Amino acid sequence: MRPTPLAVLTAALGTLASPAHAIEEPRFETVLQQGAFEVRRYAPYMVAEVRVGGDFEQAGNRAFRQLANYIFGGNQGRQEMAMTAPVIQAPAAPVPMAMTAPVTQTASEGGWRVQFVLPSHINAANAPVPNNPQVTVREEPARTLAVIRYSGMWTAANYAEHVALLKANAEKAGIPLQGEPVLSRFNGPFTLPFLRRNEVWMEVAAGAGLAR
């Protein structure tokens, strides 16, 4: 009997919850590391993306089922794809964010972009077409990103605290940033918060010595 999408999703989340299981993630080269702060050069990678409304802490849940349906066969070829990491969440449009305060409802008025990274064998030519018109598939270009890693709950307050730390570390290192910060989550919801790998990413400004 063919497993239901819900059963496959439950199994995938269980896999993500296991620290011992190797999950594919986008290829990158680390060019600077200072404790939890890093600068990485990422190769291009493909994502499935959906835009949702709601506040910061609701966005991931609202998007997850639509994206999971796509990778578990909700596409024109009924092609199933492996679960990869991270799940990425970013503002859908540039919004102001206080460095020392949690993200507020005002900060998410433009909605959120939530992405699943697709397996590395997927490219623009062979990516399955989503059945759901709300899901789009596109390539993220090669970029240099400043990153800070942390654990704990997926709350707006925890995220905002680490956005501030990322910006402070980049400023201390003399690395200019551009664009909006994004949250990258590498574990499923069954992973205990203190074992989670969460990251905030921001793009290194064009023209900076580390960007190329």
Coordinates of N, CA and C in Angstrom, one line a residue:
M1 N 0.8 -1.2 0.0 CA 0.0 0.0 0.0 C 0.9 1.2 0.0
R2 N 0.5 2.2 -0.8 CA 1.3 3.4 -0.9 C 1.1 4.3 0.3
P3 N 2.1 4.8 1.0 CA 2.0 5.6 2.2 C 1.3 6.9 1.9
T4 N 0.5 7.3 2.8 CA -0.2 8.6 2.7 C 0.8 9.8 2.8
P5 N 0.5 10.9 2.2 CA 1.4 12.1 2.4 C 1.6 12.4 3.9
L6 N 0.6 12.3 4.7 CA 0.8 12.6 6.2 C 1.8 11.6 6.8
A7 N 1.7 10.3 6.4 CA 2.6 9.3 7.0 C 4.0 9.6 6.5
V8 N 4.2 10.0 5.2 CA 5.5 10.3 4.7 C 6.1 11.5 5.4
L9 N 5.2 12.5 5.6 CA 5.6 13.8 6.3 C 6.1 13.5 7.7
T10 N 5.3 12.6 8.4 CA 5.7 12.3 9.8 C 7.0 11.6 9.9
A11 N 7.2 10.7 8.9 CA 8.5 10.0 8.9 C 9.7 11.0 8.6
A12 N 9.4 11.9 7.7 CA 10.5 12.9 7.3 C 10.8 13.7 8.5
L13 N 9.8 14.2 9.3 CA 10.1 15.0 10.4 C 10.8 14.2 11.5
G14 N 10.5 12.9 11.6 CA 11.2 12.1 12.5 C 12.7 12.0 12.1
T15 N 13.0 11.9 10.8 CA 14.3 11.8 10.3 C 15.1 13.1 10.7
L16 N 14.4 14.3 10.4 CA 15.1 15.6 10.7 C 15.3 15.7 12.2
A17 N 14.6 15.0 13.0 CA 14.7 15.2 14.5 C 16.0 14.4 15.0
S18 N 16.5 13.5 14.1 CA 17.6 12.7 14.6 C 18.9 13.3 14.3
P19 N 19.7 13.7 15.3 CA 21.0 14.4 15.0 C 22.0 13.5 14.3
A20 N 21.8 12.2 14.4 CA 22.8 11.3 13.8 C 22.6 11.1 12.3
H21 N 21.4 11.5 11.8 CA 21.1 11.3 10.4 C 21.6 12.5 9.5
A22 N 22.3 12.2 8.5 CA 22.9 13.2 7.6 C 21.9 13.7 6.7
I23 N 21.6 15.0 6.7 CA 20.6 15.6 5.9 C 21.3 16.5 4.9
E24 N 21.0 16.4 3.6 CA 21.7 17.2 2.6 C 21.3 18.7 2.8
E25 N 22.3 19.6 2.6 CA 22.1 21.0 2.7 C 22.9 21.7 1.6
P26 N 22.6 22.9 1.3 CA 23.3 23.6 0.2 C 24.8 23.6 0.4
R27 N 25.6 23.5 -0.7 CA 27.0 23.5 -0.7 C 27.6 24.9 -0.3
F28 N 28.5 24.9 0.5 CA 29.2 26.2 0.9 C 30.6 26.0 1.3
E29 N 31.4 27.1 1.2 CA 32.7 27.1 1.7 C 32.8 28.1 2.8
T30 N 33.4 27.7 4.0 CA 33.5 28.6 5.1 C 34.8 29.5 4.8
V31 N 34.7 30.8 4.8 CA 35.8 31.7 4.6 C 36.2 32.4 5.8
L32 N 35.4 32.4 6.9 CA 35.7 33.0 8.2 C 34.9 32.4 9.2
Q33 N 35.5 32.1 10.4 CA 34.8 31.5 11.5 C 35.3 32.1 12.8
Q34 N 34.5 32.7 13.6 CA 34.8 33.3 14.9 C 33.7 32.8 15.9
G35 N 33.9 31.7 16.5 CA 32.9 31.1 17.4 C 31.7 30.8 16.6
A36 N 30.5 31.3 17.0 CA 29.2 31.0 16.4 C 29.0 31.8 15.1
F37 N 29.9 32.8 14.9 CA 29.8 33.7 13.7 C 30.6 33.1 12.6
E38 N 30.0 33.1 11.4 CA 30.8 32.6 10.2 C 30.4 33.5 9.0
V39 N 31.3 33.4 8.0 CA 31.0 33.9 6.7 C 31.2 32.7 5.7
R40 N 30.2 32.5 4.9 CA 30.2 31.3 4.0 C 29.9 31.8 2.6
R41 N 30.6 31.1 1.6 CA 30.3 31.3 0.2 C 29.4 30.2 -0.3
Y42 N 28.2 30.5 -0.6 CA 27.2 29.4 -1.1 C 27.2 29.3 -2.6
A43 N 27.2 28.1 -3.1 CA 26.9 27.8 -4.5 C 25.4 28.0 -4.7
P44 N 25.0 28.2 -6.0 CA 23.6 28.3 -6.3 C 22.8 27.0 -5.8
Y45 N 21.6 27.2 -5.4 CA 20.8 26.0 -5.1 C 19.3 26.3 -5.4
M46 N 18.5 25.3 -5.6 CA 17.1 25.4 -5.9 C 16.2 25.3 -4.7
V47 N 15.2 26.1 -4.7 CA 14.2 26.1 -3.6 C 12.8 26.0 -4.1
A48 N 11.9 25.5 -3.3 CA 10.5 25.6 -3.5 C 10.0 26.6 -2.4
E49 N 9.2 27.5 -2.9 CA 8.9 28.7 -2.0 C 7.4 29.0 -2.0
V50 N 6.9 29.4 -0.9 CA 5.5 29.8 -0.8 C 5.4 31.1 0.1
R51 N 4.5 32.0 -0.2 CA 4.3 33.2 0.6 C 3.1 33.1 1.4
V52 N 3.2 33.4 2.7 CA 2.1 33.3 3.7 C 2.0 34.6 4.5
G53 N 0.9 34.8 5.1 CA 0.7 35.9 6.0 C 0.8 35.5 7.4
G54 N 0.4 36.3 8.3 CA 0.5 36.0 9.8 C 1.8 36.5 10.4
D55 N 2.0 36.3 11.7 CA 3.1 36.8 12.3 C 4.3 35.8 12.2
F56 N 5.4 36.2 12.7 CA 6.7 35.4 12.5 C 6.5 34.0 13.0
E57 N 5.9 33.7 14.1 CA 5.8 32.4 14.6 C 4.8 31.5 14.0
Q58 N 3.9 32.1 13.2 CA 2.8 31.3 12.5 C 3.3 30.9 11.1
A59 N 4.2 31.7 10.6 CA 4.5 31.6 9.1 C 5.0 30.2 8.7
G60 N 5.9 29.7 9.5 CA 6.5 28.4 9.2 C 5.4 27.3 9.1
N61 N 4.5 27.3 10.1 CA 3.5 26.3 10.2 C 2.5 26.4 9.0
R62 N 2.2 27.6 8.6 CA 1.2 27.9 7.5 C 1.8 27.4 6.2
A63 N 3.1 27.5 6.0 CA 3.7 27.2 4.7 C 4.1 25.7 4.6
F64 N 4.3 25.1 5.8 CA 5.0 23.8 5.8 C 4.2 22.7 5.0
R65 N 2.9 22.7 5.2 CA 2.1 21.6 4.5 C 2.1 21.8 3.0
Q66 N 2.0 23.0 2.5 CA 2.0 23.3 1.1 C 3.4 22.8 0.5
L67 N 4.5 23.1 1.2 CA 5.8 22.8 0.6 C 6.0 21.3 0.8
A68 N 5.6 20.7 1.9 CA 5.8 19.2 2.0 C 5.0 18.5 1.0
N69 N 3.8 19.0 0.7 CA 3.0 18.3 -0.3 C 3.7 18.3 -1.7
Y70 N 4.4 19.4 -2.0 CA 5.1 19.5 -3.3 C 6.2 18.4 -3.3
I71 N 7.1 18.4 -2.3 CA 8.2 17.5 -2.4 C 7.8 16.0 -2.2
F72 N 6.6 15.7 -1.6 CA 6.2 14.4 -1.5 C 5.2 13.9 -2.6
G73 N 5.4 14.6 -3.8 CA 4.6 14.1 -4.9 C 3.5 15.0 -5.4
G74 N 3.3 16.1 -4.8 CA 2.3 17.1 -5.3 C 2.8 17.9 -6.4
N75 N 3.2 17.3 -7.5 CA 3.7 18.0 -8.7 C 3.3 17.2 -9.9
Q76 N 3.6 17.8 -11.1 CA 3.0 17.2 -12.3 C 3.7 15.8 -12.6
G77 N 4.9 15.6 -12.2 CA 5.5 14.3 -12.4 C 5.3 13.3 -11.3
R78 N 4.5 13.7 -10.2 CA 4.3 12.9 -9.0 C 5.7 12.4 -8.5
Q79 N 6.7 13.3 -8.6 CA 8.0 12.9 -8.2 C 8.2 13.2 -6.7
E80 N 8.7 12.3 -5.9 CA 9.0 12.5 -4.5 C 10.5 12.8 -4.4
M81 N 10.7 13.8 -3.5 CA 12.1 14.3 -3.3 C 12.5 14.1 -1.8
A82 N 13.7 14.0 -1.6 CA 14.2 13.8 -0.2 C 14.0 15.1 0.6
M83 N 13.8 15.0 1.9 CA 13.7 16.1 2.7 C 15.2 16.6 2.9
T84 N 15.4 17.9 2.8 CA 16.7 18.5 2.9 C 16.6 19.6 4.0
A85 N 17.7 20.3 4.2 CA 17.8 21.4 5.2 C 18.6 22.5 4.6
P86 N 18.3 23.7 5.1 CA 17.3 24.1 6.1 C 16.0 24.5 5.5
V87 N 15.0 24.7 6.4 CA 13.8 25.4 6.0 C 14.1 26.9 6.3
I88 N 13.8 27.7 5.3 CA 14.2 29.1 5.3 C 13.0 30.0 5.4
Q89 N 13.0 31.0 6.3 CA 11.9 32.0 6.4 C 12.5 33.4 6.3
A90 N 11.9 34.2 5.5 CA 12.3 35.6 5.3 C 11.2 36.5 5.1
P91 N 11.3 37.8 5.4 CA 10.2 38.7 5.0 C 10.0 38.7 3.5
A92 N 8.7 38.8 3.1 CA 8.4 38.8 1.7 C 8.7 40.1 1.0
A93 N 8.8 41.2 1.8 CA 9.2 42.5 1.3 C 10.1 43.1 2.4
P94 N 11.0 44.1 2.0 CA 11.8 44.7 3.0 C 11.0 45.4 4.1
V95 N 11.3 45.1 5.3 CA 10.6 45.7 6.5 C 11.6 46.2 7.5
P96 N 11.2 47.2 8.3 CA 12.1 47.6 9.4 C 12.1 46.7 10.5
M97 N 13.2 46.5 11.2 CA 13.2 45.6 12.3 C 14.1 46.2 13.4
A98 N 13.6 46.3 14.6 CA 14.4 46.8 15.7 C 15.4 45.8 16.1
M99 N 16.7 46.2 16.3 CA 17.7 45.2 16.6 C 17.6 44.6 18.0
T100 N 16.9 45.3 18.9 CA 16.9 44.8 20.3 C 15.5 44.3 20.7
A101 N 14.5 44.2 19.8 CA 13.2 43.9 20.2 C 12.7 42.7 19.3
P102 N 11.7 41.9 19.8 CA 11.2 40.9 19.0 C 10.5 41.4 17.7
V103 N 10.5 40.5 16.7 CA 9.7 40.9 15.5 C 8.3 41.1 15.8
T104 N 7.7 42.2 15.4 CA 6.3 42.5 15.7 C 5.4 42.2 14.5
Q105 N 4.1 42.3 14.8 CA 3.1 42.2 13.7 C 3.4 43.2 12.6
T106 N 3.8 44.4 12.9 CA 4.1 45.4 11.9 C 5.2 44.9 11.0
A107 N 6.2 44.3 11.6 CA 7.4 43.8 10.8 C 7.0 42.8 9.8
S108 N 5.9 42.1 9.9 CA 5.5 41.0 9.0 C 4.3 41.4 8.2
E109 N 3.9 42.7 8.1 CA 2.8 43.1 7.3 C 2.9 42.7 5.9
G110 N 4.1 42.6 5.3 CA 4.2 42.2 3.9 C 4.2 40.7 3.7
G111 N 4.0 39.9 4.8 CA 4.0 38.5 4.7 C 5.4 37.9 4.8
W112 N 5.5 36.6 4.5 CA 6.8 35.9 4.7 C 7.0 34.9 3.5
R113 N 8.2 34.8 3.1 CA 8.6 33.8 2.2 C 9.2 32.6 3.0
V114 N 8.6 31.4 2.8 CA 9.2 30.2 3.4 C 9.6 29.3 2.3
Q115 N 10.8 28.7 2.5 CA 11.4 27.9 1.4 C 11.9 26.6 2.0
F116 N 11.7 25.5 1.1 CA 12.4 24.3 1.3 C 13.5 24.2 0.3
V117 N 14.7 23.9 0.7 CA 15.8 23.7 -0.2 C 15.6 22.3 -0.9
L118 N 15.8 22.3 -2.2 CA 15.6 21.1 -2.9 C 16.9 20.3 -3.1
P119 N 16.8 19.0 -3.3 CA 18.0 18.2 -3.4 C 18.9 18.7 -4.5
S120 N 20.2 18.4 -4.4 CA 21.2 19.0 -5.3 C 21.1 18.5 -6.8
H121 N 20.4 17.4 -7.0 CA 20.2 16.9 -8.4 C 19.1 17.7 -9.1
I122 N 18.4 18.5 -8.4 CA 17.3 19.3 -9.0 C 17.9 20.6 -9.5
N123 N 17.5 20.9 -10.7 CA 17.9 22.2 -11.3 C 16.8 22.8 -12.0
A124 N 17.0 24.0 -12.6 CA 15.9 24.7 -13.3 C 15.3 23.9 -14.4
A125 N 16.1 23.0 -15.1 CA 15.6 22.3 -16.2 C 14.7 21.1 -15.8
N126 N 15.1 20.4 -14.7 CA 14.4 19.2 -14.3 C 13.5 19.3 -13.1
A127 N 13.3 20.5 -12.5 CA 12.5 20.6 -11.3 C 11.0 20.3 -11.7
P128 N 10.4 19.5 -10.9 CA 9.0 19.2 -11.2 C 8.1 20.4 -11.0
V129 N 7.1 20.6 -11.8 CA 6.2 21.7 -11.8 C 5.2 21.5 -10.6
P130 N 5.0 22.4 -9.7 CA 4.1 22.2 -8.6 C 2.6 22.1 -9.1
N131 N 1.8 21.3 -8.5 CA 0.4 21.3 -8.7 C -0.3 22.5 -8.1
N132 N 0.2 23.0 -7.0 CA -0.3 24.1 -6.2 C 0.3 25.4 -6.8
P133 N -0.5 26.3 -7.4 CA 0.0 27.5 -8.0 C 0.6 28.5 -6.9
Q134 N 0.4 28.2 -5.7 CA 1.0 29.1 -4.6 C 2.4 28.7 -4.4
V135 N 2.9 27.5 -4.9 CA 4.3 27.1 -4.7 C 5.0 27.5 -6.0
T136 N 6.2 28.1 -5.8 CA 7.0 28.5 -6.9 C 8.4 27.8 -6.7
V137 N 9.0 27.5 -7.8 CA 10.4 26.8 -7.7 C 11.3 27.8 -8.5
R138 N 12.5 28.0 -7.8 CA 13.4 28.9 -8.5 C 14.8 28.7 -7.9
E139 N 15.8 29.3 -8.6 CA 17.2 29.1 -8.1 C 17.6 30.3 -7.3
E140 N 18.2 30.0 -6.2 CA 18.9 31.1 -5.4 C 20.3 31.2 -6.0
P141 N 20.8 32.4 -6.3 CA 22.1 32.6 -6.9 C 23.2 32.3 -5.9
A142 N 24.5 32.2 -6.4 CA 25.6 32.1 -5.5 C 25.7 33.4 -4.7
R143 N 26.0 33.3 -3.4 CA 26.1 34.4 -2.5 C 27.1 34.2 -1.4
T144 N 27.5 35.3 -0.8 CA 28.3 35.2 0.4 C 27.5 35.7 1.5
L145 N 27.3 34.8 2.6 CA 26.4 35.1 3.7 C 27.2 35.1 5.0
A146 N 26.8 36.1 5.8 CA 27.2 36.1 7.2 C 26.2 35.3 8.0
V147 N 26.7 34.5 8.9 CA 25.8 33.5 9.6 C 26.1 33.5 11.1
I148 N 25.1 33.4 11.9 CA 25.3 33.1 13.3 C 24.4 31.9 13.7
R149 N 25.0 31.0 14.4 CA 24.3 29.8 14.8 C 23.9 29.8 16.2
Y150 N 22.7 29.3 16.5 CA 22.2 29.2 17.9 C 21.2 28.1 18.0
S151 N 20.8 27.8 19.3 CA 19.8 26.7 19.6 C 18.6 27.4 20.2
G152 N 17.7 26.5 20.6 CA 16.5 27.0 21.3 C 15.3 27.1 20.5
M153 N 14.3 27.8 21.1 CA 12.9 27.8 20.5 C 12.9 28.7 19.2
W154 N 11.9 28.5 18.4 CA 11.7 29.2 17.2 C 10.8 30.4 17.4
T155 N 11.2 31.3 18.4 CA 10.4 32.4 18.8 C 10.9 33.7 18.1
A156 N 10.1 34.7 18.0 CA 10.5 35.9 17.4 C 11.6 36.6 18.3
A157 N 11.4 36.4 19.6 CA 12.4 37.1 20.5 C 13.8 36.4 20.4
N158 N 13.8 35.1 20.3 CA 15.1 34.4 20.1 C 15.8 34.8 18.8
Y159 N 14.9 34.8 17.8 CA 15.4 35.2 16.4 C 16.0 36.7 16.5
A160 N 15.2 37.6 17.0 CA 15.6 39.0 17.0 C 16.9 39.2 17.8
E161 N 17.1 38.5 18.9 CA 18.3 38.5 19.7 C 19.5 38.1 18.8
H162 N 19.3 37.1 18.0 CA 20.5 36.6 17.2 C 20.7 37.4 15.9
V163 N 19.6 38.1 15.4 CA 19.8 39.1 14.4 C 20.7 40.2 14.9
A164 N 20.5 40.6 16.1 CA 21.3 41.7 16.7 C 22.8 41.2 16.9
L165 N 22.9 40.0 17.3 CA 24.3 39.4 17.5 C 25.0 39.3 16.2
L166 N 24.3 38.9 15.2 CA 24.9 38.7 13.8 C 25.4 40.1 13.3
K167 N 24.6 41.1 13.5 CA 24.9 42.4 13.0 C 26.1 43.0 13.8
A168 N 26.1 42.7 15.1 CA 27.2 43.2 16.0 C 28.5 42.5 15.6
N169 N 28.5 41.2 15.4 CA 29.7 40.5 15.0 C 30.2 40.9 13.6
A170 N 29.3 41.2 12.7 CA 29.7 41.6 11.4 C 30.4 43.0 11.4
E171 N 29.8 43.9 12.2 CA 30.3 45.2 12.4 C 31.7 45.2 13.0
K172 N 31.8 44.3 14.0 CA 33.1 44.2 14.7 C 34.2 43.7 13.8
A173 N 33.8 42.8 12.9 CA 34.7 42.2 11.9 C 34.9 43.1 10.7
G174 N 34.2 44.2 10.6 CA 34.3 45.1 9.5 C 33.7 44.6 8.2
I175 N 32.6 43.8 8.3 CA 32.0 43.2 7.2 C 30.6 43.9 7.0
P176 N 30.5 44.6 5.9 CA 29.2 45.3 5.6 C 28.1 44.3 5.1
L177 N 26.9 44.4 5.6 CA 25.8 43.5 5.2 C 24.8 44.3 4.4
Q178 N 24.0 43.5 3.7 CA 22.9 44.1 2.9 C 21.7 43.2 2.9
G179 N 20.5 43.7 2.6 CA 19.3 42.9 2.5 C 18.7 42.6 3.9
E180 N 17.8 41.7 4.0 CA 17.1 41.4 5.2 C 17.6 40.1 5.8
P181 N 17.6 40.0 7.1 CA 18.0 38.7 7.7 C 16.9 37.6 7.5
V182 N 17.4 36.4 7.5 CA 16.5 35.2 7.3 C 16.8 34.2 8.4
L183 N 15.7 33.5 8.7 CA 15.9 32.4 9.7 C 16.0 31.1 8.9
S184 N 17.0 30.3 9.3 CA 17.2 28.9 8.7 C 17.1 27.9 9.8
R185 N 16.2 26.9 9.6 CA 16.0 25.9 10.6 C 16.4 24.6 10.1
F186 N 17.2 23.8 10.8 CA 17.8 22.6 10.3 C 17.3 21.4 10.9
N187 N 16.3 21.5 11.8 CA 15.7 20.3 12.5 C 14.2 20.4 12.4
G188 N 13.6 19.2 12.7 CA 12.2 19.1 12.7 C 11.7 19.5 14.1
P189 N 10.4 19.7 14.3 CA 9.8 20.1 15.5 C 9.9 19.2 16.7
F190 N 10.3 17.9 16.4 CA 10.4 16.9 17.5 C 11.8 17.0 18.1
T191 N 12.7 17.7 17.6 CA 14.0 17.9 18.2 C 13.9 18.8 19.4
L192 N 14.5 18.4 20.5 CA 14.5 19.2 21.7 C 15.2 20.5 21.4
P193 N 14.6 21.6 21.9 CA 15.1 23.0 21.6 C 16.6 23.1 21.8
F194 N 17.2 22.6 22.9 CA 18.6 22.8 23.2 C 19.5 22.0 22.2
L195 N 18.9 21.1 21.4 CA 19.7 20.4 20.4 C 19.5 20.9 19.0
R196 N 18.6 21.9 18.8 CA 18.3 22.4 17.5 C 19.5 23.3 16.9
R197 N 19.6 23.2 15.7 CA 20.5 24.0 14.9 C 19.7 25.1 14.2
N198 N 19.7 26.3 14.7 CA 19.1 27.4 14.0 C 20.2 28.4 13.6
E199 N 19.9 29.1 12.5 CA 20.9 30.1 12.0 C 20.1 31.3 11.5
V200 N 20.8 32.5 11.7 CA 20.4 33.7 11.0 C 21.4 34.0 9.9
W201 N 20.9 34.2 8.7 CA 21.7 34.6 7.5 C 21.5 36.0 7.1
M202 N 22.5 36.7 6.7 CA 22.4 38.0 6.0 C 23.5 38.0 4.9
E203 N 23.2 38.6 3.8 CA 24.1 38.7 2.7 C 25.2 39.7 2.9
V204 N 26.4 39.3 2.6 CA 27.6 40.3 2.7 C 27.4 41.2 1.5
A205 N 27.6 42.5 1.8 CA 27.4 43.5 0.8 C 28.4 43.3 -0.4
A206 N 27.8 43.6 -1.6 CA 28.6 43.6 -2.8 C 29.8 44.6 -2.7
G207 N 31.0 44.2 -3.1 CA 32.1 45.1 -3.0 C 32.9 44.9 -1.7
A208 N 32.3 44.2 -0.8 CA 33.1 43.8 0.4 C 34.2 42.8 0.1
G209 N 35.3 42.8 0.8 CA 36.4 42.0 0.5 C 36.1 40.5 0.4
L210 N 35.1 40.1 1.3 CA 34.8 38.6 1.3 C 33.7 38.3 0.3
A211 N 33.0 39.2 -0.3 CA 31.9 38.9 -1.2 C 32.5 38.8 -2.6
R212 N 31.9 37.8 -3.3 CA 32.3 37.7 -4.8 C 31.2 36.9 -5.5

